[in-house]
Amino acid sequence: MPILGSALVTGASRGLGAHIARRLAADGWPVAINYRSDAEGAERIAAEIVAAGGRAAALRADITDEQGVRDLVAAATDRLGPVQAVVANATGPQPAAPAEEVSWRDHLDQLEFFVKSPTLLLQATLPGMRTLGTGRFVHIGSDSFERALPGASAYNAAKGAQLGLARTWARELGGHNVTVNVVAPGWIPVERHGTLTADDTQGYVADVPLGRIGTPQDVADVVAFVVSDAARFVTGERITVNGGHTID
C-alpha cells in the first residue's frame, strides 16, 4: 500500500505502542503518537523519530472520549496528513478477579478500550480513508483470549468482542479497500513489567515452541507487515505473535 497519509498509534508513549511507532516511522510513515498522560514519553519518541529523519507528532487524547478522538484525528490530519493507518494499541488497567467478584463496571471498563475506542477511531478516520481510496485498521489483541486465563474474564470477554468487531468491519469495509486485522501478542515484557530474570520467565518459556520470550520488536514487525502493501489481500485475520504458545 503506498503511503499517502499518516499512521496513528494509540497508547504510544511507551511499551508496545512506542516500538510500533518507531517501526512504522522507519518504513516511512508519518506517525501520530497518541498518549493520555505521559507527555514526556510521547515527546521523546517523537523526537527520536524526527532525529532519525522521520516525521512524528505527540498528540494527547483520551481515546475513550468521542470528542477527544475527533480532535485527535483532526490534529493528526493537520500535522501529518490524513490518517491512513490506525493501530489501536491503548489499554487501561487489567485487574485480576475471580468471576464471582467481577462487576458489570469491570466489564464496561475493558469494553471502553477494546470496543468503544476502536469504534470511535474508525468513525473518525474512515472518511479520510475513503477519500484516499485505501486504509488499514489494526487492533492489538491478546492470546489471553485463547488461553482463557482465570481471573481475566472481563478482559478476555472484551478481547473476544474486539475480534468480532474486527471480522465484521473487514466484511463491511472491504469495498473501500480498507483492511481490518488483529495482531494478538502473547506475553511481551515491557517497561511496566520491571526487570525480569530468566527465572521469572522460564515457566512461560517452557511452553513456547520457539523457546524464548517475545519482544516488542516481534510485535512491531508484524504490525508493520499488516499495514504495508505486502498485506494488501489480508483482512479479517487474527495473527497471533507468541512463538507458538497456543498451538492446539
JSON list of C-alpha atoms in Angstrom, two decimals:
[
{"chain": "A", "resi": 1, "resn": "MET", "atom": "CA", "xyz": [0.00, 0.00, 0.00]},
{"chain": "A", "resi": 2, "resn": "PRO", "atom": "CA", "xyz": [1.58, 3.28, -0.99]},
{"chain": "A", "resi": 3, "resn": "ILE", "atom": "CA", "xyz": [1.92, 5.69, 1.91]},
{"chain": "A", "resi": 4, "resn": "LEU", "atom": "CA", "xyz": [-0.48, 8.51, 1.09]},
{"chain": "A", "resi": 5, "resn": "GLY", "atom": "CA", "xyz": [-1.22, 9.75, 4.61]},
{"chain": "A", "resi": 6, "resn": "SER", "atom": "CA", "xyz": [-0.22, 9.12, 8.20]},
{"chain": "A", "resi": 7, "resn": "ALA", "atom": "CA", "xyz": [-0.33, 6.36, 10.80]},
{"chain": "A", "resi": 8, "resn": "LEU", "atom": "CA", "xyz": [-1.97, 6.88, 14.18]},
{"chain": "A", "resi": 9, "resn": "VAL", "atom": "CA", "xyz": [-0.77, 4.67, 17.05]},
{"chain": "A", "resi": 10, "resn": "THR", "atom": "CA", "xyz": [-2.71, 4.97, 20.30]},
{"chain": "A", "resi": 11, "resn": "GLY", "atom": "CA", "xyz": [-1.03, 4.48, 23.66]},
{"chain": "A", "resi": 12, "resn": "ALA", "atom": "CA", "xyz": [2.36, 5.04, 22.02]},
{"chain": "A", "resi": 13, "resn": "SER", "atom": "CA", "xyz": [4.35, 6.91, 24.66]},
{"chain": "A", "resi": 14, "resn": "ARG", "atom": "CA", "xyz": [5.93, 3.67, 25.89]},
{"chain": "A", "resi": 15, "resn": "GLY", "atom": "CA", "xyz": [5.73, -0.11, 25.69]},
{"chain": "A", "resi": 16, "resn": "LEU", "atom": "CA", "xyz": [4.44, -1.84, 22.59]},
{"chain": "A", "resi": 17, "resn": "GLY", "atom": "CA", "xyz": [2.99, 1.37, 21.18]},
{"chain": "A", "resi": 18, "resn": "ALA", "atom": "CA", "xyz": [6.35, 3.14, 21.22]},
{"chain": "A", "resi": 19, "resn": "HIS", "atom": "CA", "xyz": [8.05, 0.26, 19.42]},
{"chain": "A", "resi": 20, "resn": "ILE", "atom": "CA", "xyz": [5.28, 0.14, 16.84]},
{"chain": "A", "resi": 21, "resn": "ALA", "atom": "CA", "xyz": [5.52, 3.89, 16.26]},
{"chain": "A", "resi": 22, "resn": "ARG", "atom": "CA", "xyz": [9.29, 3.70, 15.73]},
{"chain": "A", "resi": 23, "resn": "ARG", "atom": "CA", "xyz": [8.93, 0.75, 13.36]},
{"chain": "A", "resi": 24, "resn": "LEU", "atom": "CA", "xyz": [6.30, 2.41, 11.22]},
{"chain": "A", "resi": 25, "resn": "ALA", "atom": "CA", "xyz": [8.35, 5.59, 11.07]},
{"chain": "A", "resi": 26, "resn": "ALA", "atom": "CA", "xyz": [11.34, 3.56, 9.88]},
{"chain": "A", "resi": 27, "resn": "ASP", "atom": "CA", "xyz": [9.16, 2.35, 7.00]},
{"chain": "A", "resi": 28, "resn": "GLY", "atom": "CA", "xyz": [8.41, 5.94, 6.02]},
{"chain": "A", "resi": 29, "resn": "TRP", "atom": "CA", "xyz": [5.10, 6.54, 7.77]},
{"chain": "A", "resi": 30, "resn": "PRO", "atom": "CA", "xyz": [4.48, 9.94, 9.36]},
{"chain": "A", "resi": 31, "resn": "VAL", "atom": "CA", "xyz": [3.39, 8.82, 12.82]},
{"chain": "A", "resi": 32, "resn": "ALA", "atom": "CA", "xyz": [0.92, 10.39, 15.25]},
{"chain": "A", "resi": 33, "resn": "ILE", "atom": "CA", "xyz": [1.97, 9.26, 18.73]},
{"chain": "A", "resi": 34, "resn": "ASN", "atom": "CA", "xyz": [-1.08, 9.32, 20.94]},
{"chain": "A", "resi": 35, "resn": "TYR", "atom": "CA", "xyz": [-0.81, 9.49, 24.72]},
{"chain": "A", "resi": 36, "resn": "ARG", "atom": "CA", "xyz": [-3.11, 10.33, 27.60]},
{"chain": "A", "resi": 37, "resn": "SER", "atom": "CA", "xyz": [-0.79, 11.29, 30.47]},
{"chain": "A", "resi": 38, "resn": "ASP", "atom": "CA", "xyz": [2.84, 10.55, 29.57]},
{"chain": "A", "resi": 39, "resn": "ALA", "atom": "CA", "xyz": [3.67, 13.69, 27.59]},
{"chain": "A", "resi": 40, "resn": "GLU", "atom": "CA", "xyz": [7.38, 13.35, 28.28]},
{"chain": "A", "resi": 41, "resn": "GLY", "atom": "CA", "xyz": [7.49, 9.82, 26.93]},
{"chain": "A", "resi": 42, "resn": "ALA", "atom": "CA", "xyz": [5.49, 10.68, 23.82]},
{"chain": "A", "resi": 43, "resn": "GLU", "atom": "CA", "xyz": [7.62, 13.73, 23.06]},
{"chain": "A", "resi": 44, "resn": "ARG", "atom": "CA", "xyz": [10.75, 11.63, 23.49]},
{"chain": "A", "resi": 45, "resn": "ILE", "atom": "CA", "xyz": [9.54, 9.04, 20.97]},
{"chain": "A", "resi": 46, "resn": "ALA", "atom": "CA", "xyz": [8.57, 11.79, 18.53]},
{"chain": "A", "resi": 47, "resn": "ALA", "atom": "CA", "xyz": [11.98, 13.43, 18.91]},
{"chain": "A", "resi": 48, "resn": "GLU", "atom": "CA", "xyz": [13.74, 10.11, 18.26]},
{"chain": "A", "resi": 49, "resn": "ILE", "atom": "CA", "xyz": [11.76, 9.63, 15.06]},
{"chain": "A", "resi": 50, "resn": "VAL", "atom": "CA", "xyz": [12.47, 13.16, 13.84]},
{"chain": "A", "resi": 51, "resn": "ALA", "atom": "CA", "xyz": [16.18, 12.81, 14.69]},
{"chain": "A", "resi": 52, "resn": "ALA", "atom": "CA", "xyz": [16.25, 9.67, 12.53]},
{"chain": "A", "resi": 53, "resn": "GLY", "atom": "CA", "xyz": [14.83, 11.64, 9.59]},
{"chain": "A", "resi": 54, "resn": "GLY", "atom": "CA", "xyz": [11.16, 10.78, 10.02]},
{"chain": "A", "resi": 55, "resn": "ARG", "atom": "CA", "xyz": [8.02, 12.75, 10.77]},
{"chain": "A", "resi": 56, "resn": "ALA", "atom": "CA", "xyz": [6.09, 12.46, 14.02]},
{"chain": "A", "resi": 57, "resn": "ALA", "atom": "CA", "xyz": [3.85, 14.37, 16.39]},
{"chain": "A", "resi": 58, "resn": "ALA", "atom": "CA", "xyz": [2.95, 13.63, 20.01]},
{"chain": "A", "resi": 59, "resn": "LEU", "atom": "CA", "xyz": [-0.79, 14.16, 20.42]},
{"chain": "A", "resi": 60, "resn": "ARG", "atom": "CA", "xyz": [-2.69, 13.97, 23.70]},
{"chain": "A", "resi": 61, "resn": "ALA", "atom": "CA", "xyz": [-6.18, 12.47, 23.80]},
{"chain": "A", "resi": 62, "resn": "ASP", "atom": "CA", "xyz": [-8.40, 10.21, 25.85]},
{"chain": "A", "resi": 63, "resn": "ILE", "atom": "CA", "xyz": [-9.25, 7.66, 23.18]},
{"chain": "A", "resi": 64, "resn": "THR", "atom": "CA", "xyz": [-12.41, 6.59, 25.00]},
{"chain": "A", "resi": 65, "resn": "ASP", "atom": "CA", "xyz": [-13.89, 10.10, 24.65]},
{"chain": "A", "resi": 66, "resn": "GLU", "atom": "CA", "xyz": [-15.83, 10.85, 21.48]},
{"chain": "A", "resi": 67, "resn": "GLN", "atom": "CA", "xyz": [-14.82, 14.49, 21.14]},
{"chain": "A", "resi": 68, "resn": "GLY", "atom": "CA", "xyz": [-11.29, 13.67, 22.20]},
{"chain": "A", "resi": 69, "resn": "VAL", "atom": "CA", "xyz": [-10.94, 11.16, 19.36]},
{"chain": "A", "resi": 70, "resn": "ARG", "atom": "CA", "xyz": [-12.37, 13.58, 16.80]},
{"chain": "A", "resi": 71, "resn": "ASP", "atom": "CA", "xyz": [-9.90, 16.24, 17.92]},
{"chain": "A", "resi": 72, "resn": "LEU", "atom": "CA", "xyz": [-7.04, 13.73, 17.86]},
{"chain": "A", "resi": 73, "resn": "VAL", "atom": "CA", "xyz": [-7.74, 12.70, 14.28]},
{"chain": "A", "resi": 74, "resn": "ALA", "atom": "CA", "xyz": [-8.15, 16.32, 13.21]},
{"chain": "A", "resi": 75, "resn": "ALA", "atom": "CA", "xyz": [-4.80, 17.21, 14.79]},
{"chain": "A", "resi": 76, "resn": "ALA", "atom": "CA", "xyz": [-3.06, 14.22, 13.20]},
{"chain": "A", "resi": 77, "resn": "THR", "atom": "CA", "xyz": [-4.51, 15.13, 9.81]},
{"chain": "A", "resi": 78, "resn": "ASP", "atom": "CA", "xyz": [-3.44, 18.76, 10.18]},
{"chain": "A", "resi": 79, "resn": "ARG", "atom": "CA", "xyz": [0.10, 17.91, 11.30]},
{"chain": "A", "resi": 80, "resn": "LEU", "atom": "CA", "xyz": [0.88, 14.82, 9.26]},
{"chain": "A", "resi": 81, "resn": "GLY", "atom": "CA", "xyz": [-1.78, 14.25, 6.62]},
{"chain": "A", "resi": 82, "resn": "PRO", "atom": "CA", "xyz": [-4.99, 12.19, 6.55]},
{"chain": "A", "resi": 83, "resn": "VAL", "atom": "CA", "xyz": [-4.89, 9.12, 8.76]},
{"chain": "A", "resi": 84, "resn": "GLN", "atom": "CA", "xyz": [-4.40, 6.12, 6.50]},
{"chain": "A", "resi": 85, "resn": "ALA", "atom": "CA", "xyz": [-3.49, 3.53, 9.16]},
{"chain": "A", "resi": 86, "resn": "VAL", "atom": "CA", "xyz": [-4.75, 3.15, 12.71]},
{"chain": "A", "resi": 87, "resn": "VAL", "atom": "CA", "xyz": [-3.10, 0.93, 15.31]},
{"chain": "A", "resi": 88, "resn": "ALA", "atom": "CA", "xyz": [-5.49, 0.64, 18.26]},
{"chain": "A", "resi": 89, "resn": "ASN", "atom": "CA", "xyz": [-3.00, -0.23, 20.97]},
{"chain": "A", "resi": 90, "resn": "ALA", "atom": "CA", "xyz": [-4.05, 1.78, 24.03]},
{"chain": "A", "resi": 91, "resn": "THR", "atom": "CA", "xyz": [-5.29, -0.13, 27.05]},
{"chain": "A", "resi": 92, "resn": "GLY", "atom": "CA", "xyz": [-6.17, 0.53, 30.66]},
{"chain": "A", "resi": 93, "resn": "PRO", "atom": "CA", "xyz": [-5.71, -1.36, 33.95]},
{"chain": "A", "resi": 94, "resn": "GLN", "atom": "CA", "xyz": [-6.44, -5.08, 33.80]},
{"chain": "A", "resi": 95, "resn": "PRO", "atom": "CA", "xyz": [-7.09, -6.16, 37.39]},
{"chain": "A", "resi": 96, "resn": "ALA", "atom": "CA", "xyz": [-7.40, -9.87, 38.04]},
{"chain": "A", "resi": 97, "resn": "ALA", "atom": "CA", "xyz": [-10.51, -11.04, 39.89]},
{"chain": "A", "resi": 98, "resn": "PRO", "atom": "CA", "xyz": [-12.45, -14.28, 40.30]},
{"chain": "A", "resi": 99, "resn": "ALA", "atom": "CA", "xyz": [-15.66, -14.49, 38.29]},
{"chain": "A", "resi": 100, "resn": "GLU", "atom": "CA", "xyz": [-17.93, -14.09, 41.31]},
{"chain": "A", "resi": 101, "resn": "GLU", "atom": "CA", "xyz": [-16.33, -10.74, 42.10]},
{"chain": "A", "resi": 102, "resn": "VAL", "atom": "CA", "xyz": [-16.36, -9.23, 38.60]},
{"chain": "A", "resi": 103, "resn": "SER", "atom": "CA", "xyz": [-18.85, -6.39, 38.30]},
{"chain": "A", "resi": 104, "resn": "TRP", "atom": "CA", "xyz": [-20.60, -5.06, 35.24]},
{"chain": "A", "resi": 105, "resn": "ARG", "atom": "CA", "xyz": [-18.47, -1.94, 35.67]},
{"chain": "A", "resi": 106, "resn": "ASP", "atom": "CA", "xyz": [-15.38, -4.13, 35.39]},
{"chain": "A", "resi": 107, "resn": "HIS", "atom": "CA", "xyz": [-16.68, -5.41, 32.07]},
{"chain": "A", "resi": 108, "resn": "LEU", "atom": "CA", "xyz": [-17.51, -1.92, 30.85]},
{"chain": "A", "resi": 109, "resn": "ASP", "atom": "CA", "xyz": [-14.01, -0.70, 31.75]},
{"chain": "A", "resi": 110, "resn": "GLN", "atom": "CA", "xyz": [-12.50, -3.25, 29.37]},
{"chain": "A", "resi": 111, "resn": "LEU", "atom": "CA", "xyz": [-15.10, -2.67, 26.66]},
{"chain": "A", "resi": 112, "resn": "GLU", "atom": "CA", "xyz": [-14.30, 1.05, 26.77]},
{"chain": "A", "resi": 113, "resn": "PHE", "atom": "CA", "xyz": [-10.80, 0.32, 25.46]},
{"chain": "A", "resi": 114, "resn": "PHE", "atom": "CA", "xyz": [-11.41, -2.64, 23.16]},
{"chain": "A", "resi": 115, "resn": "VAL", "atom": "CA", "xyz": [-14.82, -1.86, 21.64]},
{"chain": "A", "resi": 116, "resn": "LYS", "atom": "CA", "xyz": [-15.77, 1.79, 22.25]},
{"chain": "A", "resi": 117, "resn": "SER", "atom": "CA", "xyz": [-12.37, 3.29, 21.49]},
{"chain": "A", "resi": 118, "resn": "PRO", "atom": "CA", "xyz": [-11.81, 1.38, 18.24]},
{"chain": "A", "resi": 119, "resn": "THR", "atom": "CA", "xyz": [-15.35, 2.30, 17.17]},
{"chain": "A", "resi": 120, "resn": "LEU", "atom": "CA", "xyz": [-14.68, 5.99, 17.77]},
{"chain": "A", "resi": 121, "resn": "LEU", "atom": "CA", "xyz": [-11.33, 5.75, 15.96]},
{"chain": "A", "resi": 122, "resn": "LEU", "atom": "CA", "xyz": [-12.85, 4.04, 12.95]},
{"chain": "A", "resi": 123, "resn": "GLN", "atom": "CA", "xyz": [-15.71, 6.50, 12.68]},
{"chain": "A", "resi": 124, "resn": "ALA", "atom": "CA", "xyz": [-13.30, 9.44, 12.85]},
{"chain": "A", "resi": 125, "resn": "THR", "atom": "CA", "xyz": [-10.78, 8.08, 10.33]},
{"chain": "A", "resi": 126, "resn": "LEU", "atom": "CA", "xyz": [-12.93, 6.22, 7.80]},
{"chain": "A", "resi": 127, "resn": "PRO", "atom": "CA", "xyz": [-13.96, 9.33, 5.81]},
{"chain": "A", "resi": 128, "resn": "GLY", "atom": "CA", "xyz": [-10.30, 10.14, 5.21]},
{"chain": "A", "resi": 129, "resn": "MET", "atom": "CA", "xyz": [-9.51, 6.56, 4.23]},
{"chain": "A", "resi": 130, "resn": "ARG", "atom": "CA", "xyz": [-12.38, 6.58, 1.76]},
{"chain": "A", "resi": 131, "resn": "THR", "atom": "CA", "xyz": [-11.02, 9.77, 0.23]},
{"chain": "A", "resi": 132, "resn": "LEU", "atom": "CA", "xyz": [-7.56, 8.23, -0.04]},
{"chain": "A", "resi": 133, "resn": "GLY", "atom": "CA", "xyz": [-9.05, 5.08, -1.54]},
{"chain": "A", "resi": 134, "resn": "THR", "atom": "CA", "xyz": [-7.31, 2.82, 0.95]},
{"chain": "A", "resi": 135, "resn": "GLY", "atom": "CA", "xyz": [-6.72, 2.27, 4.65]},
{"chain": "A", "resi": 136, "resn": "ARG", "atom": "CA", "xyz": [-5.58, -0.07, 7.39]},
{"chain": "A", "resi": 137, "resn": "PHE", "atom": "CA", "xyz": [-7.09, -0.65, 10.83]},
{"chain": "A", "resi": 138, "resn": "VAL", "atom": "CA", "xyz": [-5.10, -2.84, 13.23]},
{"chain": "A", "resi": 139, "resn": "HIS", "atom": "CA", "xyz": [-6.38, -3.91, 16.64]},
{"chain": "A", "resi": 140, "resn": "ILE", "atom": "CA", "xyz": [-3.78, -5.03, 19.16]},
{"chain": "A", "resi": 141, "resn": "GLY", "atom": "CA", "xyz": [-5.35, -8.11, 20.71]},
{"chain": "A", "resi": 142, "resn": "SER", "atom": "CA", "xyz": [-4.03, -10.74, 23.11]},
{"chain": "A", "resi": 143, "resn": "ASP", "atom": "CA", "xyz": [-3.58, -14.50, 23.22]},
{"chain": "A", "resi": 144, "resn": "SER", "atom": "CA", "xyz": [-5.20, -14.34, 26.67]},
{"chain": "A", "resi": 145, "resn": "PHE", "atom": "CA", "xyz": [-8.49, -14.80, 24.82]},
{"chain": "A", "resi": 146, "resn": "GLU", "atom": "CA", "xyz": [-7.34, -18.21, 23.53]},
{"chain": "A", "resi": 147, "resn": "ARG", "atom": "CA", "xyz": [-5.72, -19.20, 26.81]},
{"chain": "A", "resi": 148, "resn": "ALA", "atom": "CA", "xyz": [-8.84, -18.26, 28.80]},
{"chain": "A", "resi": 149, "resn": "LEU", "atom": "CA", "xyz": [-6.70, -17.21, 31.72]},
{"chain": "A", "resi": 150, "resn": "PRO", "atom": "CA", "xyz": [-8.51, -17.50, 35.07]},
{"chain": "A", "resi": 151, "resn": "GLY", "atom": "CA", "xyz": [-9.16, -14.18, 36.78]},
{"chain": "A", "resi": 152, "resn": "ALA", "atom": "CA", "xyz": [-9.30, -12.30, 33.48]},
{"chain": "A", "resi": 153, "resn": "SER", "atom": "CA", "xyz": [-12.91, -12.86, 32.46]},
{"chain": "A", "resi": 154, "resn": "ALA", "atom": "CA", "xyz": [-13.70, -9.17, 31.85]},
{"chain": "A", "resi": 155, "resn": "TYR", "atom": "CA", "xyz": [-10.52, -8.66, 29.82]},
{"chain": "A", "resi": 156, "resn": "ASN", "atom": "CA", "xyz": [-10.95, -11.88, 27.84]},
{"chain": "A", "resi": 157, "resn": "ALA", "atom": "CA", "xyz": [-14.61, -11.14, 27.08]},
{"chain": "A", "resi": 158, "resn": "ALA", "atom": "CA", "xyz": [-13.69, -7.71, 25.73]},
{"chain": "A", "resi": 159, "resn": "LYS", "atom": "CA", "xyz": [-10.91, -9.19, 23.62]},
{"chain": "A", "resi": 160, "resn": "GLY", "atom": "CA", "xyz": [-13.44, -11.64, 22.18]},
{"chain": "A", "resi": 161, "resn": "ALA", "atom": "CA", "xyz": [-15.73, -8.73, 21.36]},
{"chain": "A", "resi": 162, "resn": "GLN", "atom": "CA", "xyz": [-12.81, -6.94, 19.74]},
{"chain": "A", "resi": 163, "resn": "LEU", "atom": "CA", "xyz": [-12.24, -9.90, 17.43]},
{"chain": "A", "resi": 164, "resn": "GLY", "atom": "CA", "xyz": [-15.90, -9.98, 16.43]},
{"chain": "A", "resi": 165, "resn": "LEU", "atom": "CA", "xyz": [-15.75, -6.27, 15.73]},
{"chain": "A", "resi": 166, "resn": "ALA", "atom": "CA", "xyz": [-12.67, -6.64, 13.52]},
{"chain": "A", "resi": 167, "resn": "ARG", "atom": "CA", "xyz": [-14.08, -9.50, 11.48]},
{"chain": "A", "resi": 168, "resn": "THR", "atom": "CA", "xyz": [-17.37, -7.72, 10.87]},
{"chain": "A", "resi": 169, "resn": "TRP", "atom": "CA", "xyz": [-15.63, -4.49, 9.89]},
{"chain": "A", "resi": 170, "resn": "ALA", "atom": "CA", "xyz": [-13.41, -6.42, 7.48]},
{"chain": "A", "resi": 171, "resn": "ARG", "atom": "CA", "xyz": [-16.52, -7.54, 5.59]},
{"chain": "A", "resi": 172, "resn": "GLU", "atom": "CA", "xyz": [-18.14, -4.10, 5.70]},
{"chain": "A", "resi": 173, "resn": "LEU", "atom": "CA", "xyz": [-15.11, -2.08, 4.65]},
{"chain": "A", "resi": 174, "resn": "GLY", "atom": "CA", "xyz": [-13.52, -4.29, 2.03]},
{"chain": "A", "resi": 175, "resn": "GLY", "atom": "CA", "xyz": [-15.35, -2.42, -0.70]},
{"chain": "A", "resi": 176, "resn": "HIS", "atom": "CA", "xyz": [-13.50, 0.73, 0.35]},
{"chain": "A", "resi": 177, "resn": "ASN", "atom": "CA", "xyz": [-10.12, -1.06, 0.15]},
{"chain": "A", "resi": 178, "resn": "VAL", "atom": "CA", "xyz": [-9.80, -0.81, 3.94]},
{"chain": "A", "resi": 179, "resn": "THR", "atom": "CA", "xyz": [-8.41, -3.87, 5.70]},
{"chain": "A", "resi": 180, "resn": "VAL", "atom": "CA", "xyz": [-9.09, -4.70, 9.35]},
{"chain": "A", "resi": 181, "resn": "ASN", "atom": "CA", "xyz": [-6.95, -7.19, 11.28]},
{"chain": "A", "resi": 182, "resn": "VAL", "atom": "CA", "xyz": [-5.99, -8.16, 14.81]},
{"chain": "A", "resi": 183, "resn": "VAL", "atom": "CA", "xyz": [-2.39, -8.66, 15.91]},
{"chain": "A", "resi": 184, "resn": "ALA", "atom": "CA", "xyz": [-2.53, -10.70, 19.12]},
{"chain": "A", "resi": 185, "resn": "PRO", "atom": "CA", "xyz": [0.68, -10.88, 21.17]},
{"chain": "A", "resi": 186, "resn": "GLY", "atom": "CA", "xyz": [1.46, -13.34, 23.91]},
{"chain": "A", "resi": 187, "resn": "TRP", "atom": "CA", "xyz": [3.35, -12.22, 26.99]},
{"chain": "A", "resi": 188, "resn": "ILE", "atom": "CA", "xyz": [5.66, -9.44, 25.80]},
{"chain": "A", "resi": 189, "resn": "PRO", "atom": "CA", "xyz": [7.58, -7.87, 28.71]},
{"chain": "A", "resi": 190, "resn": "VAL", "atom": "CA", "xyz": [7.74, -4.06, 28.54]},
{"chain": "A", "resi": 191, "resn": "GLU", "atom": "CA", "xyz": [8.58, -1.29, 30.99]},
{"chain": "A", "resi": 192, "resn": "ARG", "atom": "CA", "xyz": [5.57, -1.91, 33.22]},
{"chain": "A", "resi": 193, "resn": "HIS", "atom": "CA", "xyz": [6.80, -5.44, 33.96]},
{"chain": "A", "resi": 194, "resn": "GLY", "atom": "CA", "xyz": [10.02, -4.14, 35.52]},
{"chain": "A", "resi": 195, "resn": "THR", "atom": "CA", "xyz": [13.30, -6.04, 35.32]},
{"chain": "A", "resi": 196, "resn": "LEU", "atom": "CA", "xyz": [12.79, -9.75, 34.68]},
{"chain": "A", "resi": 197, "resn": "THR", "atom": "CA", "xyz": [15.28, -12.57, 35.08]},
{"chain": "A", "resi": 198, "resn": "ALA", "atom": "CA", "xyz": [15.42, -15.95, 33.33]},
{"chain": "A", "resi": 199, "resn": "ASP", "atom": "CA", "xyz": [13.89, -17.43, 36.47]},
{"chain": "A", "resi": 200, "resn": "ASP", "atom": "CA", "xyz": [10.89, -15.12, 36.08]},
{"chain": "A", "resi": 201, "resn": "THR", "atom": "CA", "xyz": [10.17, -16.28, 32.54]},
{"chain": "A", "resi": 202, "resn": "GLN", "atom": "CA", "xyz": [11.31, -19.90, 32.48]},
{"chain": "A", "resi": 203, "resn": "GLY", "atom": "CA", "xyz": [7.90, -21.37, 33.34]},
{"chain": "A", "resi": 204, "resn": "TYR", "atom": "CA", "xyz": [6.28, -19.50, 30.47]},
{"chain": "A", "resi": 205, "resn": "VAL", "atom": "CA", "xyz": [9.09, -20.14, 28.02]},
{"chain": "A", "resi": 206, "resn": "ALA", "atom": "CA", "xyz": [8.93, -23.86, 28.72]},
{"chain": "A", "resi": 207, "resn": "ASP", "atom": "CA", "xyz": [5.60, -23.96, 26.86]},
{"chain": "A", "resi": 208, "resn": "VAL", "atom": "CA", "xyz": [6.75, -21.81, 23.91]},
{"chain": "A", "resi": 209, "resn": "PRO", "atom": "CA", "xyz": [7.82, -23.94, 20.91]},
{"chain": "A", "resi": 210, "resn": "LEU", "atom": "CA", "xyz": [10.31, -21.30, 19.75]},
{"chain": "A", "resi": 211, "resn": "GLY", "atom": "CA", "xyz": [11.93, -21.41, 23.17]},
{"chain": "A", "resi": 212, "resn": "ARG", "atom": "CA", "xyz": [12.12, -17.77, 24.15]},
{"chain": "A", "resi": 213, "resn": "ILE", "atom": "CA", "xyz": [10.10, -14.88, 25.49]},
{"chain": "A", "resi": 214, "resn": "GLY", "atom": "CA", "xyz": [8.69, -12.46, 22.92]},
{"chain": "A", "resi": 215, "resn": "THR", "atom": "CA", "xyz": [9.98, -8.94, 22.35]},
{"chain": "A", "resi": 216, "resn": "PRO", "atom": "CA", "xyz": [8.18, -5.72, 21.43]},
{"chain": "A", "resi": 217, "resn": "GLN", "atom": "CA", "xyz": [10.01, -5.76, 18.12]},
{"chain": "A", "resi": 218, "resn": "ASP", "atom": "CA", "xyz": [8.44, -9.13, 17.28]},
{"chain": "A", "resi": 219, "resn": "VAL", "atom": "CA", "xyz": [5.03, -7.48, 17.52]},
{"chain": "A", "resi": 220, "resn": "ALA", "atom": "CA", "xyz": [6.05, -4.23, 15.80]},
{"chain": "A", "resi": 221, "resn": "ASP", "atom": "CA", "xyz": [7.38, -6.13, 12.79]},
{"chain": "A", "resi": 222, "resn": "VAL", "atom": "CA", "xyz": [4.05, -7.94, 12.34]},
{"chain": "A", "resi": 223, "resn": "VAL", "atom": "CA", "xyz": [2.11, -4.68, 12.62]},
{"chain": "A", "resi": 224, "resn": "ALA", "atom": "CA", "xyz": [4.42, -3.14, 10.02]},
{"chain": "A", "resi": 225, "resn": "PHE", "atom": "CA", "xyz": [3.61, -6.02, 7.69]},
{"chain": "A", "resi": 226, "resn": "VAL", "atom": "CA", "xyz": [-0.14, -5.75, 8.23]},
{"chain": "A", "resi": 227, "resn": "VAL", "atom": "CA", "xyz": [-0.19, -2.03, 7.33]},
{"chain": "A", "resi": 228, "resn": "SER", "atom": "CA", "xyz": [2.12, -2.50, 4.36]},
{"chain": "A", "resi": 229, "resn": "ASP", "atom": "CA", "xyz": [1.27, -3.17, 0.73]},
{"chain": "A", "resi": 230, "resn": "ALA", "atom": "CA", "xyz": [2.52, -6.74, 1.24]},
{"chain": "A", "resi": 231, "resn": "ALA", "atom": "CA", "xyz": [-0.67, -7.37, 3.27]},
{"chain": "A", "resi": 232, "resn": "ARG", "atom": "CA", "xyz": [-3.00, -5.81, 0.74]},
{"chain": "A", "resi": 233, "resn": "PHE", "atom": "CA", "xyz": [-5.05, -9.02, 0.43]},
{"chain": "A", "resi": 234, "resn": "VAL", "atom": "CA", "xyz": [-5.15, -9.85, 4.16]},
{"chain": "A", "resi": 235, "resn": "THR", "atom": "CA", "xyz": [-8.22, -8.81, 6.11]},
{"chain": "A", "resi": 236, "resn": "GLY", "atom": "CA", "xyz": [-10.42, -10.17, 8.89]},
{"chain": "A", "resi": 237, "resn": "GLU", "atom": "CA", "xyz": [-7.47, -12.11, 10.30]},
{"chain": "A", "resi": 238, "resn": "ARG", "atom": "CA", "xyz": [-6.12, -12.57, 13.81]},
{"chain": "A", "resi": 239, "resn": "ILE", "atom": "CA", "xyz": [-2.35, -13.03, 13.73]},
{"chain": "A", "resi": 240, "resn": "THR", "atom": "CA", "xyz": [-1.02, -14.43, 16.99]},
{"chain": "A", "resi": 241, "resn": "VAL", "atom": "CA", "xyz": [2.53, -13.41, 17.90]},
{"chain": "A", "resi": 242, "resn": "ASN", "atom": "CA", "xyz": [3.60, -15.74, 20.71]},
{"chain": "A", "resi": 243, "resn": "GLY", "atom": "CA", "xyz": [6.15, -18.21, 19.38]},
{"chain": "A", "resi": 244, "resn": "GLY", "atom": "CA", "xyz": [3.53, -20.91, 19.03]},
{"chain": "A", "resi": 245, "resn": "HIS", "atom": "CA", "xyz": [2.49, -20.83, 22.68]},
{"chain": "A", "resi": 246, "resn": "THR", "atom": "CA", "xyz": [-1.17, -21.51, 21.86]},
{"chain": "A", "resi": 247, "resn": "ILE", "atom": "CA", "xyz": [-0.80, -24.12, 19.13]},
{"chain": "A", "resi": 248, "resn": "ASP", "atom": "CA", "xyz": [-3.70, -26.56, 19.53]}
]
